[in-house]
Amino acid sequence: MVQATSLPRNEPGIKAAIGVLKQTFGDRLQTGQAIREQHGHTTTWIETQAPDAVVFPTSTEEVAAIVKTCAEYGVPVIPFGTGTSLEGHVNAPAGGISVDMARMDKILAVHAEDLDVVVQPGVTREQLNTFLRDQGLFFPIDPGANASLGGMAATRASGTNAVRYGTMKDNVLALEVVMADGEVIRTAQRAKKSSAGYDMTRLMVGSEGTLGLITEITLRLQGIPEAIRSARCAFRSVDDACRAVMMTIQYGIPVARIEMLDAMSVKAANTYSKLDLPEVPLLLLEFHGSEAGVVEQAEMFSSIAEEFGGFDFEATSTAEERNKLWQARHDMYWACLGLRPGAKGISTDVCVPISRLAECVSTAREKAEEMGLMAPMVGHVGDGNFHALLLIDMDSAEERAKADEYVGWLNDLAISMDGTCTGEHGIGQGKRPYLTKELGAATRYMAAVKAALDPDNILNPGKIISD
Amino acid sequence: MVQATSLPRNEPGIKAAIGVLKQTFGDRLQTGQAIREQHGHTTTWIETQAPDAVVFPTSTEEVAAIVKTCAEYGVPVIPFGTGTSLEGHVNAPAGGISVDMARMDKILAVHAEDLDVVVQPGVTREQLNTFLRDQGLFFPIDPGANASLGGMAATRASGTNAVRYGTMKDNVLALEVVMADGEVIRTAQRAKKSSAGYDMTRLMVGSEGTLGLITEITLRLQGIPEAIRSARCAFRSVDDACRAVMMTIQYGIPVARIEMLDAMSVKAANTYSKLDLPEVPLLLLEFHGSEAGVVEQAEMFSSIAEEFGGFDFEATSTAEERNKLWQARHDMYWACLGLRPGAKGISTDVCVPISRLAECVSTAREKAEEMGLMAPMVGHVGDGNFHALLLIDMDSAEERAKADEYVGWLNDLAISMDGTCTGEHGIGQGKRPYLTKELGAATRYMAAVKAALDPDNILNPGKIISD
């Protein structure tokens, strides 16, 4: 594990706050080691920093009471969704109280006519979509993991559908938030658009629990499309595939998904998901629209792909085949781990202007080979976003150091291409140095906003803002 | 005119700052009464509060120098685009320096492959679209006025195309901003998405010059669609028209524009634009897509409209007829003024969940009639957003009071329907009391953000935040 910086602990405050909260929450406050470690544990390579207690509120009022108690005693509060974040977001470098939203899992209101829904933060995206299916509606953002919607809002999640439907920033209409002093605010009403003052909704989305705890979320929904068509196309090189993507976006084809798998990822998928895809760079696509529309979109894409030497183009509208394809994409993390049994997968995340994508991916591939790193790459390429999954023996200090060097190098490369050190994973603990490299002076004003809204730095300290 | 609150003036500071700036800017700093009043003048009914001087910078460095001087002397700085805002945004209630961005009108870079463009804040949307046309690209946000892109970003503008392409919040990728201390920051890189820390871009969009001065804007572009089809359809009632809109949105028809004109507006348009539209509630639509796609969209809409008693449906793809229709929509402000020669038009702006739109518009219509106010209504109804244009004799204290009462009543109504007191006009001076009604406690934290980023309150004071 990579060691995360620890922050000073307020030992007497933590003890006092736990005592007070125990009285209110009884068994819903847990201090056992396993549960604490599970709540510091993330799927990252950053070492676990367990909180001192985990509390399970069931209402906004309870969250507000927790925050008020923690504010009184100067104790850190770390909101917890499903723990699938990747940059140490839920760690407790100064100890404190993890607020697990799992029991705030109610879908509070569906407004089908307005295409929106109001949910508690512990509702997961799969839970929501299962609930909505009968009404012909769906929530499009899909980061892969069955994350909680509160966590997705807090980390500005996106994923495969973002090229068409945007990220969480585009799909959260309003939030209810418990602020650092325990006050409950609503950031917006339910209207589809607003120019009513500062955009507190967007300020909270992506703030990773450092500015407030999200207790209610109003989300935009979409009608389930009349028709869905999936396609795949093979390419001779990553470069050709990226050029086809660029042209597809420029032509305004409203692809719902356009994912790239490099040859190594395809190989992993074939083995893990028992497929027989050609082991070359591949694009997987999905088209949403009318029956005629999706066929037209797929045909337009196919012509573009041909120009760039695409081959083995296949399209299907049957649900079974579609699901098989996308299940393979979703299982990619596990599939890639299979390439090197016993290794840990370190997923890193950059996003560049699409014109630089081919160069960025190719250079990243060459660098990995040069450094002797096994690093399959997959990307939400319609947005210029891709991940390298470094397969590392965590017992080897040399490999850990190499991986660290590679991640730093790749972030620097993306930044030098006018891109970002994180398209969707967020900053957490792991990407703080790169944030400063990327945005320089702007981070000073982020720190000023943090200090204004959380003057005692009790909300998820040690994340986003560099100490 | 409605009197705007004045704030205390820092007389010696203002005098000193003007002296210093005059040395640098020479003739590009103007203090003549006419030009000062023009820069406090807005198209609103709020009285003009002229700045003490108007300065015309040509570069970011010059804007930073102006802000540094004003910071040193504690003097207000008010950014100015084209002055088409509607809620007193450019007034100078404490005096100070108006920073007119008209000479920062360069299109700095077009990245056609990435579908983005970098512009200075004084570039207007028509200037940009004229420039882009040859490259097959366009910038979709269209608030009606030929506003500056800096002003549009600062006020989170939207307009007729927002139902498909979103508002400025969705179309600004990154900003360069001069902060209150004169530091220049970039809020983001050029990547299409990012989760790199707090969303400073969205915090600045809609902040109306109160958190920083926008000196460069990176905007998302769209490819000019292969085909554009316009349509109009008449309805027996506003209620029927709104229901047809709701169904169109629910069906996921990707309308690019769906505008409602009430009967009074249609009458005004007929006279002003020499048209012969049926003088009943009307929907005007535009569809963007492939040749086949736009025909399909128009047909789907037509079937829906029929269900709600729509009649006189007409669709056209010829540019001339389309332009005539949309020109009439753009000229609506002037057309409506023609309904009562000599009157001033007070445009107010609310936005509600679309399920409440029919009720909101109908109630607003009844109330206007009950109060004896002439108030044609038009709306960007796909978003639940509409405007009432009150035609008022500003010499009559009684009429002014009635208009004021009506605006307050309508804002309260929208808020009570989970809507907002402003869908796109912003808060400025005029809507500050409604902002507090709408968002309550959240406005306290807006004030905290303002105080953190502009501790001496020199950036456009007296706007958004209530004193």
PDB file of N, CA, C and O in Angstrom, chain B residues 357-400:
ATOM      1  N   LEU B 357     -46.396  24.009 -15.428  1.00  0.00           N
ATOM      2  CA  LEU B 357     -46.317  25.143 -16.342  1.00  0.00           C
ATOM      3  C   LEU B 357     -47.697  25.648 -16.780  1.00  0.00           C
ATOM      4  O   LEU B 357     -47.970  26.859 -16.741  1.00  0.00           O
ATOM      5  N   ALA B 358     -48.568  24.721 -17.170  1.00  0.00           N
ATOM      6  CA  ALA B 358     -49.889  25.126 -17.664  1.00  0.00           C
ATOM      7  C   ALA B 358     -50.610  25.938 -16.588  1.00  0.00           C
ATOM      8  O   ALA B 358     -51.132  27.027 -16.853  1.00  0.00           O
ATOM      9  N   GLU B 359     -50.599  25.406 -15.379  1.00  0.00           N
ATOM     10  CA  GLU B 359     -51.265  26.090 -14.261  1.00  0.00           C
ATOM     11  C   GLU B 359     -50.608  27.445 -13.987  1.00  0.00           C
ATOM     12  O   GLU B 359     -51.302  28.447 -13.743  1.00  0.00           O
ATOM     13  N   CYS B 360     -49.287  27.479 -14.041  1.00  0.00           N
ATOM     14  CA  CYS B 360     -48.577  28.721 -13.729  1.00  0.00           C
ATOM     15  C   CYS B 360     -48.891  29.802 -14.766  1.00  0.00           C
ATOM     16  O   CYS B 360     -49.209  30.940 -14.413  1.00  0.00           O
ATOM     17  N   VAL B 361     -48.832  29.435 -16.042  1.00  0.00           N
ATOM     18  CA  VAL B 361     -49.102  30.427 -17.094  1.00  0.00           C
ATOM     19  C   VAL B 361     -50.569  30.873 -17.039  1.00  0.00           C
ATOM     20  O   VAL B 361     -50.868  32.073 -17.114  1.00  0.00           O
ATOM     21  N   SER B 362     -51.474  29.924 -16.869  1.00  0.00           N
ATOM     22  CA  SER B 362     -52.905  30.280 -16.843  1.00  0.00           C
ATOM     23  C   SER B 362     -53.215  31.195 -15.661  1.00  0.00           C
ATOM     24  O   SER B 362     -53.935  32.188 -15.798  1.00  0.00           O
ATOM     25  N   THR B 363     -52.679  30.850 -14.504  1.00  0.00           N
ATOM     26  CA  THR B 363     -52.920  31.660 -13.310  1.00  0.00           C
ATOM     27  C   THR B 363     -52.325  33.060 -13.495  1.00  0.00           C
ATOM     28  O   THR B 363     -52.921  34.066 -13.102  1.00  0.00           O
ATOM     29  N   ALA B 364     -51.140  33.091 -14.106  1.00  0.00           N
ATOM     30  CA  ALA B 364     -50.478  34.379 -14.342  1.00  0.00           C
ATOM     31  C   ALA B 364     -51.306  35.246 -15.297  1.00  0.00           C
ATOM     32  O   ALA B 364     -51.415  36.461 -15.122  1.00  0.00           O
ATOM     33  N   ARG B 365     -51.898  34.610 -16.287  1.00  0.00           N
ATOM     34  CA  ARG B 365     -52.747  35.309 -17.252  1.00  0.00           C
ATOM     35  C   ARG B 365     -53.978  35.899 -16.551  1.00  0.00           C
ATOM     36  O   ARG B 365     -54.328  37.070 -16.696  1.00  0.00           O
ATOM     37  N   GLU B 366     -54.637  35.051 -15.747  1.00  0.00           N
ATOM     38  CA  GLU B 366     -55.839  35.492 -15.022  1.00  0.00           C
ATOM     39  C   GLU B 366     -55.522  36.658 -14.091  1.00  0.00           C
ATOM     40  O   GLU B 366     -56.267  37.644 -14.019  1.00  0.00           O
ATOM     41  N   LYS B 367     -54.407  36.520 -13.378  1.00  0.00           N
ATOM     42  CA  LYS B 367     -54.031  37.557 -12.412  1.00  0.00           C
ATOM     43  C   LYS B 367     -53.769  38.891 -13.128  1.00  0.00           C
ATOM     44  O   LYS B 367     -54.189  39.951 -12.646  1.00  0.00           O
ATOM     45  N   ALA B 368     -53.100  38.817 -14.274  1.00  0.00           N
ATOM     46  CA  ALA B 368     -52.814  40.044 -15.024  1.00  0.00           C
ATOM     47  C   ALA B 368     -54.123  40.709 -15.444  1.00  0.00           C
ATOM     48  O   ALA B 368     -54.289  41.932 -15.311  1.00  0.00           O
ATOM     49  N   GLU B 369     -55.062  39.890 -15.915  1.00  0.00           N
ATOM     50  CA  GLU B 369     -56.357  40.444 -16.333  1.00  0.00           C
ATOM     51  C   GLU B 369     -57.087  41.060 -15.153  1.00  0.00           C
ATOM     52  O   GLU B 369     -57.621  42.163 -15.236  1.00  0.00           O
ATOM     53  N   GLU B 370     -57.087  40.338 -14.053  1.00  0.00           N
ATOM     54  CA  GLU B 370     -57.734  40.792 -12.818  1.00  0.00           C
ATOM     55  C   GLU B 370     -57.147  42.141 -12.365  1.00  0.00           C
ATOM     56  O   GLU B 370     -57.865  43.020 -11.901  1.00  0.00           O
ATOM     57  N   MET B 371     -55.835  42.293 -12.541  1.00  0.00           N
ATOM     58  CA  MET B 371     -55.193  43.533 -12.099  1.00  0.00           C
ATOM     59  C   MET B 371     -55.211  44.613 -13.181  1.00  0.00           C
ATOM     60  O   MET B 371     -54.669  45.704 -12.971  1.00  0.00           O
ATOM     61  N   GLY B 372     -55.781  44.280 -14.334  1.00  0.00           N
ATOM     62  CA  GLY B 372     -55.839  45.255 -15.414  1.00  0.00           C
ATOM     63  C   GLY B 372     -54.482  45.542 -16.037  1.00  0.00           C
ATOM     64  O   GLY B 372     -54.232  46.646 -16.537  1.00  0.00           O
ATOM     65  N   LEU B 373     -53.611  44.560 -16.028  1.00  0.00           N
ATOM     66  CA  LEU B 373     -52.289  44.746 -16.622  1.00  0.00           C
ATOM     67  C   LEU B 373     -52.233  44.103 -17.999  1.00  0.00           C
ATOM     68  O   LEU B 373     -52.752  43.008 -18.194  1.00  0.00           O
ATOM     69  N   MET B 374     -51.615  44.827 -18.947  1.00  0.00           N
ATOM     70  CA  MET B 374     -51.392  44.236 -20.256  1.00  0.00           C
ATOM     71  C   MET B 374     -50.054  43.496 -20.183  1.00  0.00           C
ATOM     72  O   MET B 374     -49.021  44.122 -19.930  1.00  0.00           O
ATOM     73  N   ALA B 375     -50.091  42.184 -20.371  1.00  0.00           N
ATOM     74  CA  ALA B 375     -48.880  41.386 -20.137  1.00  0.00           C
ATOM     75  C   ALA B 375     -48.807  40.202 -21.095  1.00  0.00           C
ATOM     76  O   ALA B 375     -49.136  39.077 -20.720  1.00  0.00           O
ATOM     77  N   PRO B 376     -48.360  40.430 -22.337  1.00  0.00           N
ATOM     78  CA  PRO B 376     -48.151  39.290 -23.232  1.00  0.00           C
ATOM     79  C   PRO B 376     -47.104  38.343 -22.645  1.00  0.00           C
ATOM     80  O   PRO B 376     -46.195  38.789 -21.947  1.00  0.00           O
ATOM     81  N   MET B 377     -47.302  37.056 -22.915  1.00  0.00           N
ATOM     82  CA  MET B 377     -46.390  36.058 -22.337  1.00  0.00           C
ATOM     83  C   MET B 377     -45.801  35.178 -23.427  1.00  0.00           C
ATOM     84  O   MET B 377     -46.507  34.723 -24.317  1.00  0.00           O
ATOM     85  N   VAL B 378     -44.497  34.950 -23.293  1.00  0.00           N
ATOM     86  CA  VAL B 378     -43.810  34.038 -24.197  1.00  0.00           C
ATOM     87  C   VAL B 378     -42.941  33.139 -23.329  1.00  0.00           C
ATOM     88  O   VAL B 378     -42.549  33.526 -22.229  1.00  0.00           O
ATOM     89  N   GLY B 379     -42.656  31.953 -23.836  1.00  0.00           N
ATOM     90  CA  GLY B 379     -41.903  31.054 -22.970  1.00  0.00           C
ATOM     91  C   GLY B 379     -41.039  30.077 -23.713  1.00  0.00           C
ATOM     92  O   GLY B 379     -41.380  29.623 -24.798  1.00  0.00           O
ATOM     93  N   HIS B 380     -39.902  29.782 -23.066  1.00  0.00           N
ATOM     94  CA  HIS B 380     -39.054  28.671 -23.487  1.00  0.00           C
ATOM     95  C   HIS B 380     -39.639  27.446 -22.781  1.00  0.00           C
ATOM     96  O   HIS B 380     -39.103  26.945 -21.788  1.00  0.00           O
ATOM     97  N   VAL B 381     -40.793  27.003 -23.285  1.00  0.00           N
ATOM     98  CA  VAL B 381     -41.639  26.127 -22.490  1.00  0.00           C
ATOM     99  C   VAL B 381     -41.093  24.714 -22.323  1.00  0.00           C
ATOM    100  O   VAL B 381     -41.486  24.005 -21.401  1.00  0.00           O
ATOM    101  N   GLY B 382     -40.173  24.314 -23.177  1.00  0.00           N
ATOM    102  CA  GLY B 382     -39.559  22.990 -23.006  1.00  0.00           C
ATOM    103  C   GLY B 382     -38.818  22.872 -21.689  1.00  0.00           C
ATOM    104  O   GLY B 382     -38.647  21.780 -21.148  1.00  0.00           O
ATOM    105  N   ASP B 383     -38.393  24.006 -21.151  1.00  0.00           N
ATOM    106  CA  ASP B 383     -37.728  24.040 -19.846  1.00  0.00           C
ATOM    107  C   ASP B 383     -38.651  24.510 -18.725  1.00  0.00           C
ATOM    108  O   ASP B 383     -38.209  24.656 -17.593  1.00  0.00           O
ATOM    109  N   GLY B 384     -39.902  24.797 -19.040  1.00  0.00           N
ATOM    110  CA  GLY B 384     -40.800  25.327 -18.009  1.00  0.00           C
ATOM    111  C   GLY B 384     -40.553  26.796 -17.701  1.00  0.00           C
ATOM    112  O   GLY B 384     -40.980  27.316 -16.665  1.00  0.00           O
ATOM    113  N   ASN B 385     -39.895  27.482 -18.596  1.00  0.00           N
ATOM    114  CA  ASN B 385     -39.454  28.870 -18.386  1.00  0.00           C
ATOM    115  C   ASN B 385     -40.325  29.823 -19.201  1.00  0.00           C
ATOM    116  O   ASN B 385     -40.543  29.593 -20.375  1.00  0.00           O
ATOM    117  N   PHE B 386     -40.883  30.868 -18.557  1.00  0.00           N
ATOM    118  CA  PHE B 386     -41.607  31.853 -19.362  1.00  0.00           C
ATOM    119  C   PHE B 386     -41.469  33.261 -18.811  1.00  0.00           C
ATOM    120  O   PHE B 386     -41.096  33.473 -17.666  1.00  0.00           O
ATOM    121  N   HIS B 387     -41.737  34.209 -19.690  1.00  0.00           N
ATOM    122  CA  HIS B 387     -41.644  35.625 -19.363  1.00  0.00           C
ATOM    123  C   HIS B 387     -43.009  36.287 -19.551  1.00  0.00           C
ATOM    124  O   HIS B 387     -43.701  36.008 -20.521  1.00  0.00           O
ATOM    125  N   ALA B 388     -43.339  37.179 -18.633  1.00  0.00           N
ATOM    126  CA  ALA B 388     -44.461  38.085 -18.849  1.00  0.00           C
ATOM    127  C   ALA B 388     -43.858  39.461 -19.098  1.00  0.00           C
ATOM    128  O   ALA B 388     -42.974  39.905 -18.354  1.00  0.00           O
ATOM    129  N   LEU B 389     -44.291  40.097 -20.169  1.00  0.00           N
ATOM    130  CA  LEU B 389     -43.788  41.443 -20.470  1.00  0.00           C
ATOM    131  C   LEU B 389     -44.875  42.450 -20.088  1.00  0.00           C
ATOM    132  O   LEU B 389     -45.862  42.620 -20.813  1.00  0.00           O
ATOM    133  N   LEU B 390     -44.671  43.083 -18.935  1.00  0.00           N
ATOM    134  CA  LEU B 390     -45.679  44.040 -18.455  1.00  0.00           C
ATOM    135  C   LEU B 390     -45.507  45.357 -19.202  1.00  0.00           C
ATOM    136  O   LEU B 390     -44.416  45.922 -19.213  1.00  0.00           O
ATOM    137  N   LEU B 391     -46.580  45.820 -19.815  1.00  0.00           N
ATOM    138  CA  LEU B 391     -46.510  47.074 -20.577  1.00  0.00           C
ATOM    139  C   LEU B 391     -47.041  48.198 -19.688  1.00  0.00           C
ATOM    140  O   LEU B 391     -48.233  48.287 -19.420  1.00  0.00           O
ATOM    141  N   ILE B 392     -46.113  49.019 -19.227  1.00  0.00           N
ATOM    142  CA  ILE B 392     -46.398  49.942 -18.133  1.00  0.00           C
ATOM    143  C   ILE B 392     -46.121  51.384 -18.538  1.00  0.00           C
ATOM    144  O   ILE B 392     -45.111  51.669 -19.186  1.00  0.00           O
ATOM    145  N   ASP B 393     -47.027  52.259 -18.153  1.00  0.00           N
ATOM    146  CA  ASP B 393     -46.775  53.703 -18.250  1.00  0.00           C
ATOM    147  C   ASP B 393     -45.941  54.091 -17.031  1.00  0.00           C
ATOM    148  O   ASP B 393     -46.459  54.171 -15.912  1.00  0.00           O
ATOM    149  N   MET B 394     -44.671  54.329 -17.264  1.00  0.00           N
ATOM    150  CA  MET B 394     -43.772  54.548 -16.133  1.00  0.00           C
ATOM    151  C   MET B 394     -44.027  55.888 -15.432  1.00  0.00           C
ATOM    152  O   MET B 394     -43.502  56.119 -14.343  1.00  0.00           O
ATOM    153  N   ASP B 395     -44.815  56.744 -16.053  1.00  0.00           N
ATOM    154  CA  ASP B 395     -45.160  58.007 -15.391  1.00  0.00           C
ATOM    155  C   ASP B 395     -46.259  57.819 -14.355  1.00  0.00           C
ATOM    156  O   ASP B 395     -46.548  58.723 -13.573  1.00  0.00           O
ATOM    157  N   SER B 396     -46.908  56.690 -14.385  1.00  0.00           N
ATOM    158  CA  SER B 396     -47.993  56.445 -13.435  1.00  0.00           C
ATOM    159  C   SER B 396     -47.497  55.646 -12.244  1.00  0.00           C
ATOM    160  O   SER B 396     -47.117  54.477 -12.362  1.00  0.00           O
ATOM    161  N   ALA B 397     -47.506  56.299 -11.091  1.00  0.00           N
ATOM    162  CA  ALA B 397     -47.059  55.627  -9.862  1.00  0.00           C
ATOM    163  C   ALA B 397     -47.936  54.411  -9.594  1.00  0.00           C
ATOM    164  O   ALA B 397     -47.466  53.375  -9.114  1.00  0.00           O
ATOM    165  N   GLU B 398     -49.222  54.529  -9.930  1.00  0.00           N
ATOM    166  CA  GLU B 398     -50.148  53.427  -9.680  1.00  0.00           C
ATOM    167  C   GLU B 398     -49.768  52.204 -10.525  1.00  0.00           C
ATOM    168  O   GLU B 398     -49.739  51.082 -10.019  1.00  0.00           O
ATOM    169  N   GLU B 399     -49.483  52.460 -11.787  1.00  0.00           N
ATOM    170  CA  GLU B 399     -49.117  51.334 -12.655  1.00  0.00           C
ATOM    171  C   GLU B 399     -47.798  50.702 -12.212  1.00  0.00           C
ATOM    172  O   GLU B 399     -47.638  49.483 -12.231  1.00  0.00           O
ATOM    173  N   ARG B 400     -46.843  51.537 -11.828  1.00  0.00           N
ATOM    174  CA  ARG B 400     -45.554  51.008 -11.373  1.00  0.00           C
ATOM    175  C   ARG B 400     -45.749  50.108 -10.150  1.00  0.00           C
ATOM    176  O   ARG B 400     -45.182  49.031 -10.055  1.00  0.00           O
TER     177      ARG B 400
END
